Tab-separated table of C-alpha atoms in Angstrom:
chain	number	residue	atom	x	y	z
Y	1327	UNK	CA	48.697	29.400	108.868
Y	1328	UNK	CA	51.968	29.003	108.002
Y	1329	UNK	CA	51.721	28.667	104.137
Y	1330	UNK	CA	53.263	31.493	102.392
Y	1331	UNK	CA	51.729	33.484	99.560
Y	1332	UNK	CA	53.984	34.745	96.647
Y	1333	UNK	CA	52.324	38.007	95.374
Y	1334	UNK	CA	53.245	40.927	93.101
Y	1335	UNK	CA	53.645	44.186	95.035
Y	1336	UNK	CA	51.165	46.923	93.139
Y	1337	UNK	CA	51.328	49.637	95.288
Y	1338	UNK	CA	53.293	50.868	98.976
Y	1339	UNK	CA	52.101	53.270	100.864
Y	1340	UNK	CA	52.699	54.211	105.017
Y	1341	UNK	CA	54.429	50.909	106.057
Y	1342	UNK	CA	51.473	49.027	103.729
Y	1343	UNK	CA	51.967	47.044	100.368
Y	1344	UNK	CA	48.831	46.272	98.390
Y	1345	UNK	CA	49.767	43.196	96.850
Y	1346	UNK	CA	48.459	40.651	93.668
Y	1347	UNK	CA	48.030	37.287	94.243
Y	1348	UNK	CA	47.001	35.552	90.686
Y	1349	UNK	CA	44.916	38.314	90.913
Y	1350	UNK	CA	43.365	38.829	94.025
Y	1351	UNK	CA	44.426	41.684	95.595
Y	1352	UNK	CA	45.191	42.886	99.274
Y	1353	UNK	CA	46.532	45.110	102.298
Y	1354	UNK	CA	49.539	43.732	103.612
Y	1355	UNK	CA	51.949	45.045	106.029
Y	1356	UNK	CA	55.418	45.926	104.664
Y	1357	UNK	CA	56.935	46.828	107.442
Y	1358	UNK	CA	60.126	43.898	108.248
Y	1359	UNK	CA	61.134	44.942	103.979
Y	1360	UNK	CA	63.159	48.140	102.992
Y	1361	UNK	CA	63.244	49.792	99.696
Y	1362	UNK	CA	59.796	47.747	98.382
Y	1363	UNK	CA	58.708	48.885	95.061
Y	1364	UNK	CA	55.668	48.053	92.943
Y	1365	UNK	CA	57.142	45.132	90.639
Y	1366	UNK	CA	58.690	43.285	93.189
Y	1367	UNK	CA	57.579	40.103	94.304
Y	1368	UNK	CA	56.886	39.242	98.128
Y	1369	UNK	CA	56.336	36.343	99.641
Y	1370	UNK	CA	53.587	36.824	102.621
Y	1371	UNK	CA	52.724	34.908	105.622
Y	1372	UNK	CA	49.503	36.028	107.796
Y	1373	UNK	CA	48.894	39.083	106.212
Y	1374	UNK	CA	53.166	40.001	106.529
Y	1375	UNK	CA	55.285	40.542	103.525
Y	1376	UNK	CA	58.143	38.960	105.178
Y	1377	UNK	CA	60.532	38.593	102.174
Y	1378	UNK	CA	61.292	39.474	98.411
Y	1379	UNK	CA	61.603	36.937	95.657
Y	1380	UNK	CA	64.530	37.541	93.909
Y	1381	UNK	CA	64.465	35.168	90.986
Y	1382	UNK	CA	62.253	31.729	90.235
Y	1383	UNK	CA	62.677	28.443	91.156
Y	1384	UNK	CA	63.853	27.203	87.797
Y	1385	UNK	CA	66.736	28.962	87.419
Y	1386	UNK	CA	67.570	28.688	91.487
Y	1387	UNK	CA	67.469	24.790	91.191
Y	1388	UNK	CA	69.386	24.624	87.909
Y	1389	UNK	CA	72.078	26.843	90.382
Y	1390	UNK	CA	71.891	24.240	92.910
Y	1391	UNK	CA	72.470	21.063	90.703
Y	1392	UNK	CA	75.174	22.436	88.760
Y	1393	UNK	CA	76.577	23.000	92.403
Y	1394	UNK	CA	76.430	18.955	93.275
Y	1395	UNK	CA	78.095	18.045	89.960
R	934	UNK	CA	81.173	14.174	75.117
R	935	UNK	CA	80.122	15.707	77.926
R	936	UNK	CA	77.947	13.258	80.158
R	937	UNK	CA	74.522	14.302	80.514
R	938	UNK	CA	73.886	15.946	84.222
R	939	UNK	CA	71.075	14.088	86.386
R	940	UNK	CA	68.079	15.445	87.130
R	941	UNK	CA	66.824	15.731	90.876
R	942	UNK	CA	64.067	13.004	90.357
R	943	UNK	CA	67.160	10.798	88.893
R	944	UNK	CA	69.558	11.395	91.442
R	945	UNK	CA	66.346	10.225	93.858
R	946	UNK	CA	65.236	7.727	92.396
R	947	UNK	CA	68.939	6.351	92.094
R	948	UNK	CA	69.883	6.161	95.200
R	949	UNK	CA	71.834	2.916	96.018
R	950	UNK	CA	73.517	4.402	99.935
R	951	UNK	CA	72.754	3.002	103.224
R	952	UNK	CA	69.649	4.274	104.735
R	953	UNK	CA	68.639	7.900	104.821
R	954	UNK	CA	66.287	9.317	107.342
R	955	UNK	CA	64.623	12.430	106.470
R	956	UNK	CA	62.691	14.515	108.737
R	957	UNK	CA	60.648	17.353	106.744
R	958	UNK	CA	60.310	19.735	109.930
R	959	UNK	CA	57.790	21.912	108.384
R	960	UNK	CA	53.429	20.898	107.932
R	961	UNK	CA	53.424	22.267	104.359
R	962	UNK	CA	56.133	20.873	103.260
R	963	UNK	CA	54.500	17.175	104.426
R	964	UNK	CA	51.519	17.966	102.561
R	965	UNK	CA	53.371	19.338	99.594
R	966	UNK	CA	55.163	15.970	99.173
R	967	UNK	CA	52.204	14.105	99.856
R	968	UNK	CA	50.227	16.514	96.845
R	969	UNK	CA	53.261	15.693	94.423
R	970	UNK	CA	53.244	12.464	94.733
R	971	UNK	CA	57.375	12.545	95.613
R	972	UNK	CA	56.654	10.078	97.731
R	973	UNK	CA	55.948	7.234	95.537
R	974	UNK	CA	58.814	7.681	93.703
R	975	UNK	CA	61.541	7.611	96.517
R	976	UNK	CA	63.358	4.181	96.768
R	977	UNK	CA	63.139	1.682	99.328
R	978	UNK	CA	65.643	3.240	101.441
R	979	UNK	CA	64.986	6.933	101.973
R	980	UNK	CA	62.561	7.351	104.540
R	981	UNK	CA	60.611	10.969	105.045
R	982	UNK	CA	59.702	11.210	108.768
R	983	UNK	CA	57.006	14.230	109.200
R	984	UNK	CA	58.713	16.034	112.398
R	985	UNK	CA	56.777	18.888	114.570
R	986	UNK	CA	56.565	22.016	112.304
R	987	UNK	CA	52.750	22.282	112.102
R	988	UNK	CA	51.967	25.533	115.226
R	989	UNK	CA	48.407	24.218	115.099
R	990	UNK	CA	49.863	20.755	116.084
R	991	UNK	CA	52.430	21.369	118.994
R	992	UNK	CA	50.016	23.842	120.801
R	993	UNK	CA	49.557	21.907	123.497
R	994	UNK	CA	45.825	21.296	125.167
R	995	UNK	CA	46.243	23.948	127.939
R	996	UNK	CA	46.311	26.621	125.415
R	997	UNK	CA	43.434	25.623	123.798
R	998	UNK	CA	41.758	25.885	127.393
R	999	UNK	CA	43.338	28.961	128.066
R	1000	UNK	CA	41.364	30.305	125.073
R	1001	UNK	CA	37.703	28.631	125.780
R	1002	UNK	CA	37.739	30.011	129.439
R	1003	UNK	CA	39.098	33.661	128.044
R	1004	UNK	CA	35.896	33.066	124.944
R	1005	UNK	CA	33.080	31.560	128.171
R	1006	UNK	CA	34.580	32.367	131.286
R	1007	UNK	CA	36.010	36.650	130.419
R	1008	UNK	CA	33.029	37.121	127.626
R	1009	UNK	CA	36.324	38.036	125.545
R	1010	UNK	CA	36.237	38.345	121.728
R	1011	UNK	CA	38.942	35.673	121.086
R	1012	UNK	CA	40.766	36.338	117.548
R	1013	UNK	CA	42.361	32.951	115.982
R	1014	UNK	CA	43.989	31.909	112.704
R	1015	UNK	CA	40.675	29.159	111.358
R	1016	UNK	CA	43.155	26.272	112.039
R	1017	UNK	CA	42.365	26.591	115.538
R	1018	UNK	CA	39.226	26.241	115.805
R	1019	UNK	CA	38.673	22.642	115.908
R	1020	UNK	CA	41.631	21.724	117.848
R	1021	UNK	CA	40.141	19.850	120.872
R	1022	UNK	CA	40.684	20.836	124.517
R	1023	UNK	CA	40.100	18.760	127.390
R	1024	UNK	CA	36.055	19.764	127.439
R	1025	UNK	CA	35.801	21.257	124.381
R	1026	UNK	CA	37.672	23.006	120.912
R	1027	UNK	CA	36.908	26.921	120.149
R	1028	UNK	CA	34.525	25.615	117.969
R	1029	UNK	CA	32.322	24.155	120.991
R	1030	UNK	CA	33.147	27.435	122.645
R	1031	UNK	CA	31.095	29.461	119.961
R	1032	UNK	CA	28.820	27.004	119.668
R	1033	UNK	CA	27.696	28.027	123.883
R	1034	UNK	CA	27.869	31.757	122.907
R	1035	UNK	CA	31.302	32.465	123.220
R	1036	UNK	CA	32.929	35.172	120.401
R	1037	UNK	CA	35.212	33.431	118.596
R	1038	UNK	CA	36.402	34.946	115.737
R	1039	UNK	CA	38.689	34.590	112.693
R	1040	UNK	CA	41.008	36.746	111.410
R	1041	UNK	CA	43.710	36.638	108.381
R	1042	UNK	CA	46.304	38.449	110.165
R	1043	UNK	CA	47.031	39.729	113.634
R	1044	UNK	CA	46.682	43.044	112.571
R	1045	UNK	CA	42.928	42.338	111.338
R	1046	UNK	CA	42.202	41.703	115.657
R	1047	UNK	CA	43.942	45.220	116.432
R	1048	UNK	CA	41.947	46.956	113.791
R	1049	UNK	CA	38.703	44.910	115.137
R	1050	UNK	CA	39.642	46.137	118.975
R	1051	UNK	CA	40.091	49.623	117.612
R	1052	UNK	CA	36.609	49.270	116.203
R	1053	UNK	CA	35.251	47.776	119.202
R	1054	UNK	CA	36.184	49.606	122.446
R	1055	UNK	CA	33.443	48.229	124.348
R	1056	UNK	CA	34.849	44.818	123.811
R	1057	UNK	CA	38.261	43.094	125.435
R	1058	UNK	CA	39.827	41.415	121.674
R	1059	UNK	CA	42.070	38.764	122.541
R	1060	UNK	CA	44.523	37.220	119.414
R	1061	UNK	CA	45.593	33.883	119.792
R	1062	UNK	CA	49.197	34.077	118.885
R	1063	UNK	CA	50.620	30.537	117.992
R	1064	UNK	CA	53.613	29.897	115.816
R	1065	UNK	CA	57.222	29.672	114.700
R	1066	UNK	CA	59.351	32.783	113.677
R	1067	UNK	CA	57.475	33.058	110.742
R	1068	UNK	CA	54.435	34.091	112.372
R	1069	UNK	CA	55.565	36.130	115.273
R	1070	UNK	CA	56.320	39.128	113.586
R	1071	UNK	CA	53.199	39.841	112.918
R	1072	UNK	CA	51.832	39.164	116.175
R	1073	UNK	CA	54.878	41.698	117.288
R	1074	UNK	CA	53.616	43.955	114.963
R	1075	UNK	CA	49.987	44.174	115.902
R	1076	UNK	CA	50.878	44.444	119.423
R	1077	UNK	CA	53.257	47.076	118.796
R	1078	UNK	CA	50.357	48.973	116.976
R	1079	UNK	CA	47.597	48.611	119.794
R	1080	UNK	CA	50.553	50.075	121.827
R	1081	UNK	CA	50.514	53.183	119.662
R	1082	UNK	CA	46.795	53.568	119.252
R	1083	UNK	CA	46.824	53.669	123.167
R	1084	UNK	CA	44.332	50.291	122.987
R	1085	UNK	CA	43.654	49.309	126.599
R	1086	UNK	CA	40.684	46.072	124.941
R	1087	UNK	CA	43.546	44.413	122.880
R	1088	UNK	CA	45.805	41.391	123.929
R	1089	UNK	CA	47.335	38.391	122.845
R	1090	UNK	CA	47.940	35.276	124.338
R	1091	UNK	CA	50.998	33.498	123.543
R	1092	UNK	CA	52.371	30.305	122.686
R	1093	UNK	CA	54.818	31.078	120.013
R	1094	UNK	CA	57.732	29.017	119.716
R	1095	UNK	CA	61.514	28.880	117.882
R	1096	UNK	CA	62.656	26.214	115.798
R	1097	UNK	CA	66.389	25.677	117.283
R	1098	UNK	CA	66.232	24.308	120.320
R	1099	UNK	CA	63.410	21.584	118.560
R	1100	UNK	CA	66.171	20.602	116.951
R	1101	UNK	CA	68.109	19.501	119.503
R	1102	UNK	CA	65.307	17.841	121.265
R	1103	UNK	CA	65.135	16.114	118.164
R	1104	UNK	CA	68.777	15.458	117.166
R	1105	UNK	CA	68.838	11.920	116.737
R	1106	UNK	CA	65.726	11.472	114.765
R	1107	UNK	CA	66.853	11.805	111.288
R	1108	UNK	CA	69.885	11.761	109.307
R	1109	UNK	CA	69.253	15.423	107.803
R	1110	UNK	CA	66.716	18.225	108.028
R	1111	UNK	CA	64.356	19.694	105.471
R	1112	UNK	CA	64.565	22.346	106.999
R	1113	UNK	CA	60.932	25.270	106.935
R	1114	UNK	CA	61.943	27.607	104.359
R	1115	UNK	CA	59.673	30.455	105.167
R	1116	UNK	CA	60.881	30.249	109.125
R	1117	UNK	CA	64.481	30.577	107.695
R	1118	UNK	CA	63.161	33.314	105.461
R	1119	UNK	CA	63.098	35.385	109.232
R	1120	UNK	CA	65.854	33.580	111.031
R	1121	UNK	CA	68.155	33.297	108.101
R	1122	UNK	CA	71.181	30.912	107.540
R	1123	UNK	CA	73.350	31.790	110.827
R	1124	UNK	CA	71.725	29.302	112.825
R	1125	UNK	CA	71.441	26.074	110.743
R	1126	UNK	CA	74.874	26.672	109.443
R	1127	UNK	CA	76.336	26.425	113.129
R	1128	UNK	CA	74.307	23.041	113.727
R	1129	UNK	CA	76.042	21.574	110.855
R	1130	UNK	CA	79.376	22.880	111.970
R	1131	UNK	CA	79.438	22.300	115.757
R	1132	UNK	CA	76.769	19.968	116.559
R	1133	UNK	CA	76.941	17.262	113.440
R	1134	UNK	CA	73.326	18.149	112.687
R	1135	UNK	CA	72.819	18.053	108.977
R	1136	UNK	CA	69.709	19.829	106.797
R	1137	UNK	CA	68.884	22.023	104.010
R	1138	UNK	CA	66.669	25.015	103.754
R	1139	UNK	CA	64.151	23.547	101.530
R	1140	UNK	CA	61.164	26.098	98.860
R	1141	UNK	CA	57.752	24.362	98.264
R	1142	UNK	CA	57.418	23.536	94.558
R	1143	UNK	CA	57.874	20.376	93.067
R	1144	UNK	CA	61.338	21.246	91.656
R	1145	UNK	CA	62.454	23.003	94.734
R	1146	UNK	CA	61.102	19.976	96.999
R	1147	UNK	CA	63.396	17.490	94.650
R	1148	UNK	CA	66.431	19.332	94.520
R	1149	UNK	CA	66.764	19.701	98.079
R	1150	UNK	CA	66.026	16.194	98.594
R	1151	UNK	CA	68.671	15.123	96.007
R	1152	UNK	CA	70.955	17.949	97.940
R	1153	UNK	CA	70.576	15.948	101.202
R	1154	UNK	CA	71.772	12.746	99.025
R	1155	UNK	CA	74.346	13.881	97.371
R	1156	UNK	CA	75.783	16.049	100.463
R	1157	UNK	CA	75.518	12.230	102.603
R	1158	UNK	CA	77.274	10.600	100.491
R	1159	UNK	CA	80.474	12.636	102.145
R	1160	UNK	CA	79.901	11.019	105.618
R	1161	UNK	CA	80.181	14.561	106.907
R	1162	UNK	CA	77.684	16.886	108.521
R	1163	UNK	CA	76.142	19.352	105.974
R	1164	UNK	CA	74.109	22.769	105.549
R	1165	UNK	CA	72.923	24.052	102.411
R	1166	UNK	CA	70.586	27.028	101.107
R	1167	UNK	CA	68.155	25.487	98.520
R	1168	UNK	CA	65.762	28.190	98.928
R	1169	UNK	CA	67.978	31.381	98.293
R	1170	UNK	CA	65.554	33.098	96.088
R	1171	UNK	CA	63.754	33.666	99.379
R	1172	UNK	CA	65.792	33.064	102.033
R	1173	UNK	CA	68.699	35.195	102.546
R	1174	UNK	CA	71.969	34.513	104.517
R	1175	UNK	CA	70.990	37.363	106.966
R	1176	UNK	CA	67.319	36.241	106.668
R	1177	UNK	CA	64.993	39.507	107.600
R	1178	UNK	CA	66.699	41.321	110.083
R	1179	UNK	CA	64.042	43.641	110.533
R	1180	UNK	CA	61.892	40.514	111.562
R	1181	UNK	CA	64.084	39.714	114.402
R	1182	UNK	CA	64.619	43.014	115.949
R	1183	UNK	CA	60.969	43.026	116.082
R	1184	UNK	CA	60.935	40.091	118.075
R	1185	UNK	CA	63.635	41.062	120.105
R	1186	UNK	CA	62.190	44.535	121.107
R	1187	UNK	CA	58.260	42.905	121.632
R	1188	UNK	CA	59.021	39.161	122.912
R	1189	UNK	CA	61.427	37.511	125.106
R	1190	UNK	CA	62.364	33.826	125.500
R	1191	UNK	CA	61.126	31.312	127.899
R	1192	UNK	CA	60.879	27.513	128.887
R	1193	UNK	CA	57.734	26.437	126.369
R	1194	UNK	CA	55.174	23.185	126.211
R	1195	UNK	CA	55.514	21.438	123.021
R	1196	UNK	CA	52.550	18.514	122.225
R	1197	UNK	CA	54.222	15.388	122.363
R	1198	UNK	CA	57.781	16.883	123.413
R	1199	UNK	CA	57.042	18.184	126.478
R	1200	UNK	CA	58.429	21.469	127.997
R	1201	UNK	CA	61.759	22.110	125.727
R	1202	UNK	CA	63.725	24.766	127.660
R	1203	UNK	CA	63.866	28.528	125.850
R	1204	UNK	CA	61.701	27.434	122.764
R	1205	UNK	CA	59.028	29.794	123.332
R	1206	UNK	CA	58.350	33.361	123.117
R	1207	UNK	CA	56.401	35.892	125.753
R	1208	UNK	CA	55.781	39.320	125.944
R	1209	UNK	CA	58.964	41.466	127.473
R	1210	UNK	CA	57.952	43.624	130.868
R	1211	UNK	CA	57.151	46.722	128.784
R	1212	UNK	CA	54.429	45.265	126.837
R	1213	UNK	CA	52.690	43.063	129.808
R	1214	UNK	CA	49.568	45.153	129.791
R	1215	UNK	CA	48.771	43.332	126.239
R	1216	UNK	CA	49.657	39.999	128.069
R	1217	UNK	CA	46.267	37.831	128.292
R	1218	UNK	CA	47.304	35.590	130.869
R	1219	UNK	CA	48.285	38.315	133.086
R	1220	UNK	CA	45.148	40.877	132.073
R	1221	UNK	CA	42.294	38.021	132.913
R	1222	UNK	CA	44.350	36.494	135.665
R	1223	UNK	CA	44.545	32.692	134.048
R	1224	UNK	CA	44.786	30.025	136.330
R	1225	UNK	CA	47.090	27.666	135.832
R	1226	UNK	CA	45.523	25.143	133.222
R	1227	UNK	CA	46.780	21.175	133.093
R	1228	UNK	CA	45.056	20.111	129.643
R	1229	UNK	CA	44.339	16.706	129.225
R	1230	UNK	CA	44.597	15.302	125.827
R	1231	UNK	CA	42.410	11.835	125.237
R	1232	UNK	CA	44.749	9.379	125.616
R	1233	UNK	CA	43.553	7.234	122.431
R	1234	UNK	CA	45.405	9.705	120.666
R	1235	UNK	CA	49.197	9.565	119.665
R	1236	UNK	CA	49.734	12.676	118.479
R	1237	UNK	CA	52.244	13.340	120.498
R	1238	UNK	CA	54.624	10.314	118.874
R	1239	UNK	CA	53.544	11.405	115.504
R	1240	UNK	CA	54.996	14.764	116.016
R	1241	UNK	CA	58.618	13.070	117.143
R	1242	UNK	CA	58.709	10.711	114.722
R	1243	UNK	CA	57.537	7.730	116.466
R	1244	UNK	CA	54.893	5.890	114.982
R	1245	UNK	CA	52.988	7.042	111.645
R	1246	UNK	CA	49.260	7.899	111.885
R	1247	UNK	CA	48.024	4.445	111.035
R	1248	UNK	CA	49.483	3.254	113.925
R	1249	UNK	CA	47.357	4.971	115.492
R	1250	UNK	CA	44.154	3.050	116.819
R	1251	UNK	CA	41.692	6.364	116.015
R	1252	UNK	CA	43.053	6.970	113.334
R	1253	UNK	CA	40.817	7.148	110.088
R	1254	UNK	CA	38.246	5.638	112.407
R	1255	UNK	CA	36.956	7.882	115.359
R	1256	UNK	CA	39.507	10.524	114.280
R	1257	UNK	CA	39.037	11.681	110.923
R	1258	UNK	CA	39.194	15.390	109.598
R	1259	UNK	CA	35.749	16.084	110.205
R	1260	UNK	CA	36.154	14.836	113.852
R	1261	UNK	CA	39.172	15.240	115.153
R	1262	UNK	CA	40.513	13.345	117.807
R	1263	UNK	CA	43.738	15.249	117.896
R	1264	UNK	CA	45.856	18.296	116.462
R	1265	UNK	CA	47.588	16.234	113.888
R	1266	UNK	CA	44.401	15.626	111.938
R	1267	UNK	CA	42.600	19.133	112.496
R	1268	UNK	CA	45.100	21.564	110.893
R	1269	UNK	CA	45.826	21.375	106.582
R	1270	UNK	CA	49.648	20.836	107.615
R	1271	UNK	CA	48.921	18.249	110.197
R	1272	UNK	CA	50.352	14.847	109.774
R	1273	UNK	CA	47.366	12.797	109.881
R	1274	UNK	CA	45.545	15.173	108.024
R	1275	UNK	CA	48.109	14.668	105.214
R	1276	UNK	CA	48.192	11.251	105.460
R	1277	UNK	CA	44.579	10.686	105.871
R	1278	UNK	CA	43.791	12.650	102.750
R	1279	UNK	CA	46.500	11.073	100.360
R	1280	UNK	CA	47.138	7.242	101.482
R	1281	UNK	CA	43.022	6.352	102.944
């Protein structure tokens, strides 16, 4: 239950994103995000969008080992 | 010339330091490292200890109990997340319970049981609300919508919990934390920043792809190697330092704290949530009038030292034998983030 779904926000409307995941498509509450605009990427949990995705994990890793060295 | 940086899997697979015991808090991240095969490649001296973040797997056997008398015993139409199902209770799993005529339903999201109830007003729908901060929003949410739909057939029974005070039952166990990403994506940084500072426990918010998995495990090294206690971020393209404040004030205005039974950690003081006075008339427990309900787990299974760290799942005698994903003996081996799911699945 507790593994998240990243998802491309296609549509909001009254507190409710419709969302694409790899192309599946569904009704998801977005309702805990402000200021959510078709384009964005969520990530949800149980039918939740409970955050954005601001940016992917290649360039956030390359971030975090230039950070050790 | 510039010496060439190392690479996550390097700085892993290098690593020459005294012992390093890592607990990956979190179900999906266990099975994620389990998938990737990260674990074959860690030396001889990092150890990965799966810890209790599966919901399906600390719900103790009461609850399950709670929610086969509320499916036989109230003719309710119970509303569960499909992990659930098989869990075993002391006579029988959910499963069982549908299997005698019981409604046992399942549902994607909380708000698919309100919209079911609404639906349904001959019926009494009853969601099973289980897990960490990540989860409990939603189950905030839907009960703060059969609340505006003036729904008098929907309820939930509880037995979310919150990650912090785990961690202190669990201080001790591991050198550093991986800690659940997507829990921290609600709760934030606040939190695991002050364990590091004032309590000397050390972890890292940790994503769930392969390069995300690595980096915060060569984080953890790297960050040891100082001899002090640590807290870092590796997940901040989802979790941010505020995490979602809207998530919390949810929580806070829906749910309030309370002592909590954890499988295989017993009752850990203020780890759980329950509805707050205003929305007790979506309270299950209190609308059906539960008894009291001691669950009694079968006591070949070791579930509950798997969850802490203990032993691994092979130590366990049932395990791969009478307990196997198709029949589960215990928690551990029913949900997909389970620990003896993982580790029958990958290592068998």
């Amino acid at each position: 239950m507790c593994v998240g779904l990243a998802a491309k926000v296609v549509g909001v409307k009254n507190g409710m994103a419709v969302v694409d995941a790899s192309g599946a498509k569904r009704e998801v509450s977005a309702e805990l995000l402000d200021e959510l605009e078709p384009g964005d990427y969520v990530m949800v949990h149980a039918g939740v969008a409970i955050a954005k995705i601001t940016q992917d994990d290649e360039s956030e890793t390359d971030d975090l080992l230039e950070m050790l060295s | 010339m510039e010496e060439k940086k190392k690479t996550a899997k390097e700085i892993i697979e290098s690593y020459d330091g005294p012992k390093l015991r890592i607990m990956e808090v979190c179900g999906t991240h266990t099975h994620e490292i389990f998938r990737l095969g990260i674990r074959k490649i860690l030396p001889e001296n990092i150890e990965l200890i799966s810890g209790p973040g599966c919901p399906v797997c600390v719900t103790p056997v009461s609850f399950i109990d709670e929610a086969v008398m509320l499916a036989l015993e109230k003719q309710a139409a119970v509303c569960t997340f499909g992990d659930l199902i098989r869990v075993p209770g002391t006579k029988m799993s959910l499963g069982g319970a549908r299997a005698e005529g019981g409604q046992v339903k399942i549902v994607y999201t909380p708000l698919d049981a309100v919209d079911y109830a609404a639906a349904h007003p001959e019926e009494q729908v009853v969601f099973l609300a289980v897990g960490f901060e990540t989860t409990t929003p939603g189950a905030c949410l839907a009960v703060k919508k059969a609340k505006e739909q003036g729904l008098a057939n929907f309820s939930i029974l509880t037995a979310n919990k919150t990650m912090p005070n785990a961690y202190h039952a669990l201080k001790g166990s591991a050198d550093a934390f991986l800690y659940p990403g997507h829990v921290n994506a609600i709760t934030g940084e606040e939190e695991c920043r002050r364990l590091a500072l004032e309590e000397g426990i050390s972890g890292v918010i940790a994503g769930f792809t392969a390069k995300e998995i690595l980096t915060a495990l060569a984080v953890i090294i790297e960050k040891s190697r100082t001899g002090k206690s640590f807290f870092v971020n590796c997940y901040p393209r989802v979790v941010r330092p505020e995490g979602n404040p809207a998530g919390r004030e949810l929580m806070k205005e829906v749910m309030e704290e309370c002592d909590t039974e954890w499988r295989g950690l017993g009752v850990i003081p203020m780890s759980g949530m329950r509805l707050k006075a205003a929305y007790r008339d979506y309270d299950a427990r209190i609308k059906f009038a539960l008894p009291k309900i001691e669950g009694r787990a079968n006591p070949a299974c070791r579930c509950g030292e798997v969850l802490q760290g203990k032993c691994l799942p092979s130590d366990c005698k049932v395990f791969g034998k009478g307990c196997t994903p198709q029949h589960p003996v215990g928690a551990c081996m029913v949900s997909n983030e389970g620990t003896c799911s993982a580790y029958y699945q990958y290592q068998l």
